[in-house]
Coordinates of N, CA, C and O (backbone and C1' of nucleotides) in Angstrom, one line a residue:
Chain A
X19 N 1.9 -0.8 -34.4 CA 2.3 -0.6 -33.0 C 3.3 0.6 -32.9 O 3.9 1.1 -33.8
X20 N 3.5 1.0 -31.7 CA 4.4 2.1 -31.4 C 5.8 1.6 -31.3 O 6.3 1.2 -30.3
X21 N 6.5 1.7 -32.5 CA 7.9 1.2 -32.5 C 8.7 2.3 -31.8 O 9.8 2.0 -31.3
X22 N 8.2 3.5 -31.7 CA 9.0 4.5 -31.0 C 8.8 4.5 -29.5 O 8.3 5.4 -28.9
X23 N 9.2 3.4 -29.0 CA 9.1 3.2 -27.5 C 10.0 4.1 -26.8 O 11.2 4.1 -26.9
X24 N 9.4 5.0 -26.1 CA 10.2 6.1 -25.4 C 11.0 5.5 -24.2 O 10.5 4.5 -23.6
X25 N 12.1 6.1 -23.9 CA 12.9 5.6 -22.8 C 12.4 6.3 -21.5 O 13.1 6.3 -20.5
X26 N 11.2 6.9 -21.6 CA 10.7 7.6 -20.4 C 10.6 6.6 -19.2 O 10.6 7.1 -18.1
X27 N 10.7 5.4 -19.5 CA 10.7 4.4 -18.5 C 11.8 4.6 -17.5 O 11.6 4.4 -16.3
X28 N 13.0 4.9 -18.0 CA 14.1 5.1 -17.1 C 14.0 6.4 -16.3 O 14.4 6.5 -15.2
X29 N 13.2 7.3 -16.9 CA 12.9 8.6 -16.1 C 12.2 8.2 -14.9 O 12.5 8.6 -13.8
X30 N 11.2 7.3 -15.0 CA 10.3 6.9 -13.9 C 11.2 6.2 -12.9 O 10.9 6.3 -11.7
X31 N 12.1 5.4 -13.3 CA 13.0 4.7 -12.4 C 13.7 5.7 -11.5 O 13.8 5.5 -10.3
X32 N 14.2 6.7 -12.1 CA 14.9 7.8 -11.3 C 13.9 8.4 -10.3 O 14.3 8.6 -9.2
X33 N 12.7 8.7 -10.7 CA 11.8 9.3 -9.8 C 11.5 8.4 -8.6 O 11.4 8.8 -7.5
X34 N 11.4 7.1 -8.9 CA 11.2 6.1 -7.8 C 12.3 6.1 -6.8 O 12.0 6.2 -5.6
X35 N 13.5 6.1 -7.3 CA 14.6 6.1 -6.3 C 14.6 7.4 -5.5 O 14.8 7.4 -4.3
X36 N 14.4 8.5 -6.2 CA 14.4 9.8 -5.5 C 13.3 9.8 -4.4 O 13.5 10.3 -3.3
X37 N 12.2 9.3 -4.7 CA 11.1 9.2 -3.7 C 11.4 8.3 -2.6 O 10.8 8.3 -1.5
X38 N 12.3 7.3 -2.8 CA 12.7 6.4 -1.8 C 13.8 6.9 -0.9 O 14.1 6.3 0.1
X39 N 14.3 8.1 -1.2 CA 15.4 8.6 -0.3 C 14.8 9.0 1.0 O 13.8 9.7 1.1
X40 N 15.3 8.4 2.1 CA 14.8 8.7 3.4 C 15.1 10.2 3.8 O 16.1 10.8 3.4
X41 N 14.2 10.7 4.6 CA 14.3 12.1 5.1 C 15.6 12.3 5.9 O 16.0 11.4 6.7
X42 N 16.3 13.3 5.6 CA 17.6 13.6 6.3 C 18.8 13.0 5.6 O 19.9 13.1 6.0
X43 N 18.5 12.5 4.4 CA 19.5 11.9 3.6 C 19.5 12.5 2.2 O 18.5 13.1 1.8
X44 N 20.5 12.2 1.4 CA 20.5 12.7 0.0 C 21.4 11.8 -0.8 O 22.2 11.0 -0.3
X45 N 21.3 11.8 -2.1 CA 22.1 11.0 -3.0 C 22.7 11.8 -4.1 O 22.4 12.9 -4.3
X46 N 23.4 11.1 -5.0 CA 24.0 11.8 -6.1 C 23.5 11.3 -7.4 O 23.0 10.1 -7.5
X47 N 23.6 12.0 -8.4 CA 23.2 11.6 -9.8 C 23.9 10.3 -10.2 O 23.2 9.4 -10.7
X48 N 25.1 10.3 -10.0 CA 25.9 9.1 -10.4 C 25.5 7.9 -9.7 O 25.5 6.8 -10.2
X49 N 25.2 8.0 -8.4 CA 24.7 6.9 -7.6 C 23.5 6.3 -8.1 O 23.3 5.1 -8.2
X50 N 22.5 7.2 -8.5 CA 21.2 6.7 -9.1 C 21.5 6.1 -10.4 O 21.0 5.0 -10.7
X51 N 22.3 6.7 -11.2 CA 22.6 6.2 -12.5 C 23.3 4.8 -12.4 O 22.9 3.9 -13.1
X52 N 24.2 4.7 -11.5 CA 24.9 3.4 -11.3 C 23.9 2.3 -10.8 O 24.0 1.2 -11.2
X53 N 23.0 2.7 -9.9 CA 22.0 1.8 -9.4 C 21.1 1.3 -10.5 O 20.7 0.2 -10.5
X54 N 20.7 2.2 -11.4 CA 19.8 1.8 -12.5 C 20.6 1.2 -13.7 O 20.0 0.7 -14.6
X55 N 21.9 1.1 -13.6 CA 22.7 0.5 -14.6 C 23.1 1.5 -15.7 O 23.6 1.1 -16.7
X56 N 22.8 2.8 -15.4 CA 23.1 3.8 -16.4 C 24.5 4.4 -16.2 O 24.9 5.5 -16.6
X57 N 25.3 3.7 -15.4 CA 26.6 4.2 -15.0 C 27.3 4.9 -16.1 O 27.5 4.3 -17.2
X58 N 27.8 6.0 -15.8 CA 28.3 6.9 -16.8 C 27.3 7.8 -17.4 O 27.6 8.8 -18.0
X59 N 26.0 7.5 -17.1 CA 25.0 8.4 -17.6 C 24.4 9.3 -16.5 O 23.2 9.6 -16.5
X60 N 25.3 9.7 -15.7 CA 24.8 10.6 -14.6 C 24.2 11.8 -15.1 O 23.2 12.4 -14.6
X61 N 24.6 12.3 -16.3 CA 24.0 13.5 -16.9 C 22.6 13.2 -17.2 O 21.7 14.1 -17.2
X62 N 22.3 12.0 -17.6 CA 20.9 11.7 -18.0 C 20.0 11.8 -16.8 O 18.9 12.2 -16.9
X63 N 20.5 11.4 -15.6 CA 19.7 11.5 -14.4 C 19.4 13.0 -14.2 O 18.3 13.3 -13.8
X64 N 20.4 13.8 -14.3 CA 20.2 15.2 -14.2 C 19.1 15.7 -15.2 O 18.2 16.5 -14.8
X65 N 19.2 15.2 -16.4 CA 18.2 15.6 -17.4 C 16.8 15.1 -17.0 O 15.8 15.8 -17.2
X66 N 16.8 13.9 -16.4 CA 15.5 13.4 -15.9 C 14.9 14.2 -14.8 O 13.7 14.5 -14.8
X67 N 15.8 14.7 -14.0 CA 15.3 15.6 -12.9 C 14.7 16.9 -13.4 O 13.8 17.4 -12.8
X68 N 15.3 17.3 -14.5 CA 14.7 18.5 -15.2 C 13.2 18.3 -15.5 O 12.4 19.1 -15.3
X69 N 12.9 17.1 -16.0 CA 11.6 16.8 -16.3 C 10.8 16.5 -15.0 O 9.6 16.8 -14.9
X70 N 11.5 16.0 -14.0 CA 10.9 15.7 -12.8 C 10.4 17.0 -12.1 O 9.5 17.0 -11.3
X71 N 11.1 18.0 -12.4 CA 10.7 19.3 -11.8 C 9.3 19.7 -12.1 O 8.7 20.4 -11.3
X72 N 8.7 19.1 -13.1 CA 7.3 19.4 -13.5 C 6.4 18.5 -12.6 O 5.2 18.7 -12.7
X73 N 6.9 17.6 -11.9 CA 6.1 16.7 -11.1 C 6.1 17.1 -9.6 O 7.1 17.6 -9.1
X74 N 5.0 17.0 -9.0 CA 4.8 17.5 -7.6 C 5.5 16.6 -6.5 O 5.8 17.1 -5.5
X75 N 5.5 15.4 -6.8 CA 6.0 14.4 -5.8 C 7.5 14.1 -5.9 O 8.0 13.2 -5.2
X76 N 8.2 14.8 -6.7 CA 9.6 14.5 -6.9 C 10.4 15.6 -6.2 O 10.5 16.7 -6.5
X77 N 11.1 15.1 -5.2 CA 12.0 16.0 -4.3 C 13.4 16.0 -4.9 O 14.3 15.3 -4.3
X78 N 13.6 16.7 -5.9 CA 14.9 16.8 -6.5 C 16.0 17.4 -5.7 O 17.1 17.2 -5.9
X79 N 15.5 18.1 -4.6 CA 16.5 18.8 -3.7 C 17.3 17.7 -3.0 O 18.4 18.1 -2.4
X80 N 16.9 16.5 -2.9 CA 17.6 15.4 -2.2 C 18.7 14.8 -3.1 O 19.3 13.8 -2.8
X81 N 18.8 15.3 -4.3 CA 19.8 14.8 -5.3 C 20.8 15.9 -5.6 O 20.5 17.0 -6.1
X82 N 22.1 15.6 -5.3 CA 23.1 16.5 -5.6 C 24.2 15.8 -6.5 O 24.1 14.7 -6.8
X83 N 25.3 16.5 -6.7 CA 26.3 15.9 -7.5 C 27.2 15.0 -6.5 O 26.9 14.9 -5.3
X84 N 28.2 14.4 -7.0 CA 29.0 13.5 -6.2 C 29.7 14.1 -5.0 O 30.0 13.5 -4.1
X85 N 29.9 15.4 -5.1 CA 30.6 16.2 -4.1 C 29.6 16.7 -3.0 O 30.0 17.3 -2.1
X86 N 28.3 16.5 -3.2 CA 27.3 17.0 -2.3 C 27.1 18.4 -2.5 O 26.5 19.2 -1.6
X87 N 27.4 18.9 -3.7 CA 27.3 20.3 -4.0 C 25.9 20.6 -4.7 O 25.6 19.8 -5.5
X88 N 25.3 21.7 -4.3 CA 23.9 22.0 -4.8 C 24.1 22.6 -6.2 O 23.7 23.7 -6.5
X89 N 24.6 21.8 -7.1 CA 24.8 22.3 -8.5 C 23.5 22.7 -9.2 O 23.5 23.5 -10.1
X90 N 22.4 22.0 -8.8 CA 21.1 22.3 -9.6 C 20.2 23.2 -8.9 O 19.1 23.4 -9.3
X91 N 20.7 23.9 -7.9 CA 19.8 24.8 -7.1 C 19.3 26.0 -8.0 O 18.2 26.5 -7.9
X92 N 20.1 26.2 -9.0 CA 19.7 27.3 -9.9 C 18.5 27.0 -10.8 O 17.9 27.9 -11.4
X93 N 18.2 25.7 -10.8 CA 17.0 25.3 -11.7 C 15.7 25.3 -10.9 O 14.7 25.0 -11.4
X94 N 15.8 25.6 -9.6 CA 14.6 25.6 -8.8 C 13.9 27.0 -9.0 O 14.4 27.9 -9.6
X95 N 12.7 27.0 -8.4 CA 11.9 28.2 -8.5 C 12.7 29.4 -8.0 O 12.7 30.5 -8.7
X96 N 13.4 29.2 -6.9 CA 14.3 30.3 -6.4 C 15.6 29.7 -6.1 O 15.7 28.5 -5.8
X97 N 16.7 30.5 -6.1 CA 18.0 30.0 -5.9 C 18.3 29.5 -4.5 O 19.3 28.9 -4.2
X98 N 17.3 29.7 -3.6 CA 17.5 29.3 -2.2 C 16.6 28.2 -1.8 O 16.7 27.6 -0.8
X99 N 15.7 27.8 -2.8 CA 14.7 26.8 -2.4 C 15.3 25.5 -2.1 O 14.9 24.8 -1.1
X100 N 16.3 25.1 -2.8 CA 17.0 23.8 -2.6 C 17.6 23.8 -1.2 O 17.5 22.8 -0.5
X101 N 18.2 24.8 -0.8 CA 18.9 24.9 0.5 C 17.8 24.8 1.6 O 17.9 24.1 2.6
X102 N 16.7 25.6 1.4 CA 15.6 25.6 2.3 C 15.0 24.2 2.5 O 14.7 23.8 3.6
X103 N 14.8 23.5 1.4 CA 14.2 22.2 1.5 C 15.1 21.2 2.2 O 14.7 20.4 3.0
X104 N 16.4 21.3 1.9 CA 17.4 20.4 2.5 C 17.4 20.7 4.0 O 17.5 19.8 4.9
X105 N 17.4 22.0 4.3 CA 17.4 22.4 5.7 C 16.2 21.9 6.5 O 16.2 21.5 7.6
X106 N 15.1 21.8 5.7 CA 13.8 21.3 6.3 C 13.9 19.8 6.6 O 13.2 19.3 7.4
X107 N 14.8 19.2 5.8 CA 15.0 17.7 6.1 C 16.0 17.5 7.2 O 16.3 16.4 7.5
X108 N 16.6 18.6 7.7 CA 17.6 18.4 8.7 C 19.0 18.4 8.2 O 19.9 18.0 8.9
X109 N 19.1 18.7 6.9 CA 20.4 18.7 6.3 C 21.0 20.1 6.3 O 20.3 21.0 5.7
X110 N 22.1 20.3 6.8 CA 22.7 21.6 6.8 C 23.6 21.9 5.6 O 24.4 21.1 5.2
X111 N 23.3 23.0 5.0 CA 24.0 23.4 3.8 C 24.8 24.7 4.0 O 24.3 25.7 4.5
X112 N 26.0 24.7 3.5 CA 26.9 25.9 3.7 C 27.6 26.1 2.3 O 28.2 25.2 1.8
X113 N 27.4 27.3 1.9 CA 28.1 27.7 0.6 C 27.7 26.7 -0.5 O 28.6 26.3 -1.3
X114 N 26.4 26.4 -0.6 CA 25.9 25.5 -1.6 C 26.5 24.1 -1.6 O 26.5 23.4 -2.5
X115 N 27.0 23.8 -0.4 CA 27.5 22.4 -0.2 C 26.9 21.8 1.0 O 26.9 22.4 2.1
X116 N 26.5 20.5 1.0 CA 26.0 19.8 2.1 C 27.1 19.5 3.1 O 28.1 19.0 2.8
X117 N 26.8 19.9 4.4 CA 27.7 19.6 5.5 C 27.7 18.1 5.8 O 26.6 17.5 5.9
X118 N 28.8 17.6 6.1 CA 28.9 16.2 6.5 C 28.3 15.3 5.4 O 27.6 14.3 5.7
X119 N 28.6 15.6 4.2 CA 28.0 14.9 3.0 C 28.3 13.4 3.1 O 27.5 12.5 2.8
X120 N 29.5 13.0 3.7 CA 29.8 11.6 3.8 C 28.8 10.9 4.6 O 28.5 9.7 4.3
X121 N 28.2 11.5 5.6 CA 27.2 10.9 6.4 C 25.8 11.0 5.8 O 25.0 10.1 5.9
X122 N 25.5 12.1 5.1 CA 24.2 12.3 4.5 C 24.0 11.5 3.3 O 22.9 11.1 2.9
X123 N 25.1 11.2 2.6 CA 25.1 10.4 1.4 C 24.3 9.1 1.5 O 24.6 8.3 2.4
X124 N 23.4 8.9 0.7 CA 22.5 7.7 0.7 C 22.7 6.9 -0.6 O 22.2 7.4 -1.6
X125 N 23.4 5.8 -0.6 CA 23.6 5.1 -1.8 C 22.6 4.0 -2.0 O 22.6 3.0 -1.2
X126 N 21.7 4.1 -3.0 CA 20.7 3.1 -3.2 C 21.2 1.7 -3.4 O 20.7 0.7 -3.0
X127 N 22.4 1.6 -4.0 CA 23.0 0.3 -4.3 C 23.5 -0.3 -3.1 O 23.8 -1.5 -3.0
X128 N 23.8 0.5 -2.0 CA 24.3 -0.1 -0.8 C 23.2 -0.1 0.3 O 23.0 -1.1 1.0
X129 N 22.5 1.0 0.5 CA 21.6 1.1 1.6 C 20.3 0.4 1.2 O 19.7 -0.3 2.0
X130 N 19.8 0.6 0.0 CA 18.5 0.1 -0.4 C 18.6 -1.4 -0.8 O 17.6 -2.1 -0.9
X131 N 19.8 -1.8 -1.0 CA 20.0 -3.2 -1.4 C 19.3 -4.2 -0.4 O 19.8 -4.2 0.7
Chain B
dA23 P 19.2 10.2 -40.9 O5' 19.8 11.7 -41.2 C5' 20.5 11.9 -42.5 C4' 21.5 13.0 -42.3 C3' 22.5 12.6 -41.1 O3' 23.8 13.1 -41.4 C1' 21.3 14.6 -40.6
dC24 P 24.9 12.7 -40.4 O5' 25.3 14.2 -39.8 C5' 25.6 15.2 -40.7 C4' 26.0 16.5 -40.0 C3' 27.0 16.2 -38.8 O3' 28.0 17.2 -38.7 C1' 25.0 17.2 -38.0
dC25 P 29.1 17.1 -37.6 O5' 28.5 18.2 -36.6 C5' 28.3 19.5 -37.1 C4' 28.0 20.5 -36.0 C3' 29.0 20.4 -34.8 O3' 29.4 21.6 -34.3 C1' 26.7 20.0 -34.1
dG26 P 30.2 21.7 -32.9 O5' 29.1 22.1 -31.8 C5' 28.2 23.1 -32.2 C4' 27.3 23.5 -30.9 C3' 28.2 23.4 -29.6 O3' 27.7 24.5 -28.8 C1' 26.4 21.8 -29.5
dT27 P 28.4 24.7 -27.3 O5' 27.3 24.2 -26.4 C5' 25.9 24.7 -26.5 C4' 25.0 24.0 -25.5 C3' 25.5 23.9 -24.1 O3' 24.5 24.3 -23.2 C1' 24.9 21.7 -24.9
dG28 P 24.9 24.6 -21.7 O5' 24.4 23.3 -21.0 C5' 23.0 23.0 -21.0 C4' 22.7 21.7 -20.2 C3' 23.6 21.7 -18.9 O3' 22.8 21.3 -17.8 C1' 23.9 19.7 -20.3
dA29 P 22.9 22.4 -16.6 O5' 22.5 21.5 -15.4 C5' 23.0 21.9 -14.1 C4' 22.9 20.7 -13.1 C3' 23.1 19.3 -13.7 O3' 24.0 18.7 -12.8 C1' 21.1 19.4 -12.5
dC30 P 25.6 18.7 -13.2 O5' 25.9 17.2 -13.4 C5' 25.1 16.2 -12.9 C4' 25.9 14.9 -12.8 C3' 27.0 14.9 -11.7 O3' 27.1 13.6 -11.1 C1' 28.0 14.5 -13.8
dG31 P 28.2 13.2 -10.0 O5' 29.2 12.5 -11.0 C5' 28.8 11.3 -11.7 C4' 30.0 10.5 -12.1 C3' 31.1 10.4 -11.1 O3' 31.6 9.1 -11.0 C1' 31.9 11.4 -13.1
dA32 P 32.7 8.7 -9.9 O5' 33.9 8.1 -10.7 C5' 33.7 7.6 -12.0 C4' 34.9 7.6 -12.9 C3' 36.2 7.4 -12.0 O3' 37.1 6.6 -12.7 C1' 36.3 9.4 -13.2
dG33 P 38.5 6.2 -12.0 O5' 39.5 6.5 -13.2 C5' 39.1 6.4 -14.5 C4' 40.1 7.2 -15.4 C3' 41.6 7.0 -15.0 O3' 42.4 6.9 -16.1 C1' 40.9 9.3 -14.9
dA34 P 44.0 6.7 -15.9 O5' 44.5 8.1 -16.4 C5' 44.0 8.7 -17.6 C4' 44.6 10.0 -18.0 C3' 46.1 10.1 -17.7 O3' 46.8 10.8 -18.7 C1' 45.0 11.7 -16.4
dT35 P 48.4 10.9 -18.7 O5' 48.5 12.5 -18.2 C5' 47.8 13.5 -18.8 C4' 48.2 14.8 -18.3 C3' 49.7 15.0 -18.0 O3' 50.1 16.3 -18.4 C1' 48.4 15.5 -16.1
Chain C
dC5 P 45.7 15.2 -0.2 O5' 45.8 16.5 -1.2 C5' 46.5 17.7 -0.8 C4' 46.3 18.7 -1.9 C3' 44.9 18.9 -2.4 O3' 44.6 20.2 -2.7 C1' 46.3 18.3 -4.2
dA6 P 43.1 20.7 -3.1 O5' 43.4 21.4 -4.6 C5' 44.5 22.2 -4.8 C4' 44.6 22.6 -6.2 C3' 43.3 23.0 -6.8 O3' 43.4 24.1 -7.7 C1' 44.2 21.2 -8.0
dT7 P 42.1 24.6 -8.5 O5' 42.4 24.0 -10.0 C5' 43.7 24.2 -10.5 C4' 43.7 23.6 -12.0 C3' 42.4 23.9 -12.8 O3' 42.8 24.4 -14.1 C1' 42.9 21.6 -12.7
dC8 P 41.6 24.6 -15.2 O5' 41.8 23.3 -16.1 C5' 43.2 22.9 -16.3 C4' 43.2 21.8 -17.4 C3' 42.1 21.9 -18.5 O3' 42.6 21.6 -19.7 C1' 41.9 19.8 -17.3
dT9 P 41.6 21.6 -21.0 O5' 41.3 20.1 -21.3 C5' 42.3 19.1 -21.1 C4' 41.8 17.7 -21.5 C3' 40.8 17.7 -22.6 O3' 41.0 16.7 -23.6 C1' 39.9 16.7 -20.6
dC10 P 40.0 16.5 -24.8 O5' 39.3 15.1 -24.3 C5' 40.1 14.0 -23.8 C4' 39.2 12.9 -23.4 C3' 38.1 12.5 -24.4 O3' 38.0 11.1 -24.6 C1' 37.2 13.0 -22.3
dG11 P 36.9 10.6 -25.6 O5' 35.8 10.0 -24.6 C5' 36.3 9.2 -23.4 C4' 35.1 8.7 -22.7 C3' 33.9 8.3 -23.6 O3' 33.2 7.1 -23.1 C1' 33.2 10.0 -22.0
dC12 P 32.0 6.6 -24.1 O5' 30.7 6.9 -23.2 C5' 30.6 6.6 -21.8 C4' 29.2 7.0 -21.3 C3' 28.1 7.0 -22.3 O3' 27.3 5.9 -22.2 C1' 28.2 9.1 -21.1
dC13 P 26.5 5.4 -23.5 O5' 25.2 6.3 -23.5 C5' 24.3 6.3 -22.4 C4' 23.2 7.4 -22.6 C3' 22.4 7.3 -23.9 O3' 21.0 7.3 -23.6 C1' 23.3 9.5 -23.6
dA14 P 20.0 7.2 -24.8 O5' 19.3 8.7 -24.7 C5' 19.1 9.2 -23.4 C4' 18.6 10.7 -23.5 C3' 17.7 10.9 -24.7 O3' 16.6 11.8 -24.3 C1' 19.6 12.4 -24.8
dC15 P 15.4 12.1 -25.2 O5' 15.7 13.6 -25.5 C5' 15.8 14.5 -24.4 C4' 16.1 15.9 -24.9 C3' 15.2 16.4 -26.1 O3' 14.8 17.7 -25.9 C1' 17.5 16.5 -26.7
dG16 P 13.8 18.4 -26.9 O5' 14.7 19.6 -27.4 C5' 15.5 20.4 -26.4 C4' 16.2 21.5 -27.1 C3' 15.4 22.2 -28.2 O3' 15.6 23.6 -28.3 C1' 17.4 21.2 -29.1
dG17 P 14.8 24.4 -29.4 O5' 16.0 24.7 -30.4 C5' 17.2 25.2 -30.0 C4' 18.1 25.5 -31.1 C3' 17.4 26.1 -32.3 O3' 18.1 27.1 -33.0 C1' 18.4 24.1 -33.0

DNA sequence: ACCGTGACGAGAT
DNA sequence: CATCTCGCCACGG
């Protein structure tokens, strides 16, 4: 048997949460990590998003850091794509930071519960 | 097998 | 209140 069971399973968990983010809202890496029980592993969520970038149905632009800052915009096809996508969702971004992040923030552990 | 890096976060100074 | 450091786990060289 395949003893080398990949943890890709948790990657998929992240994708599911990202796809569950309602339009006009966004969440943070740490929030997803915390929801999945990976608390402290926020970096892993970011790493998962890197792989997610290869997937068509993963809207990584709805995931930012804890400050609502577009830290990962540089990883998109273009440095402005993340802002454009967020703007398309009705989220206003200024200086690479989401405006009114406190309201835009969508915590799966609280809202999705 | 070891070291360094990384789309982060929280605590300490 | 701003800045620094350490911790988290996984992957690349």
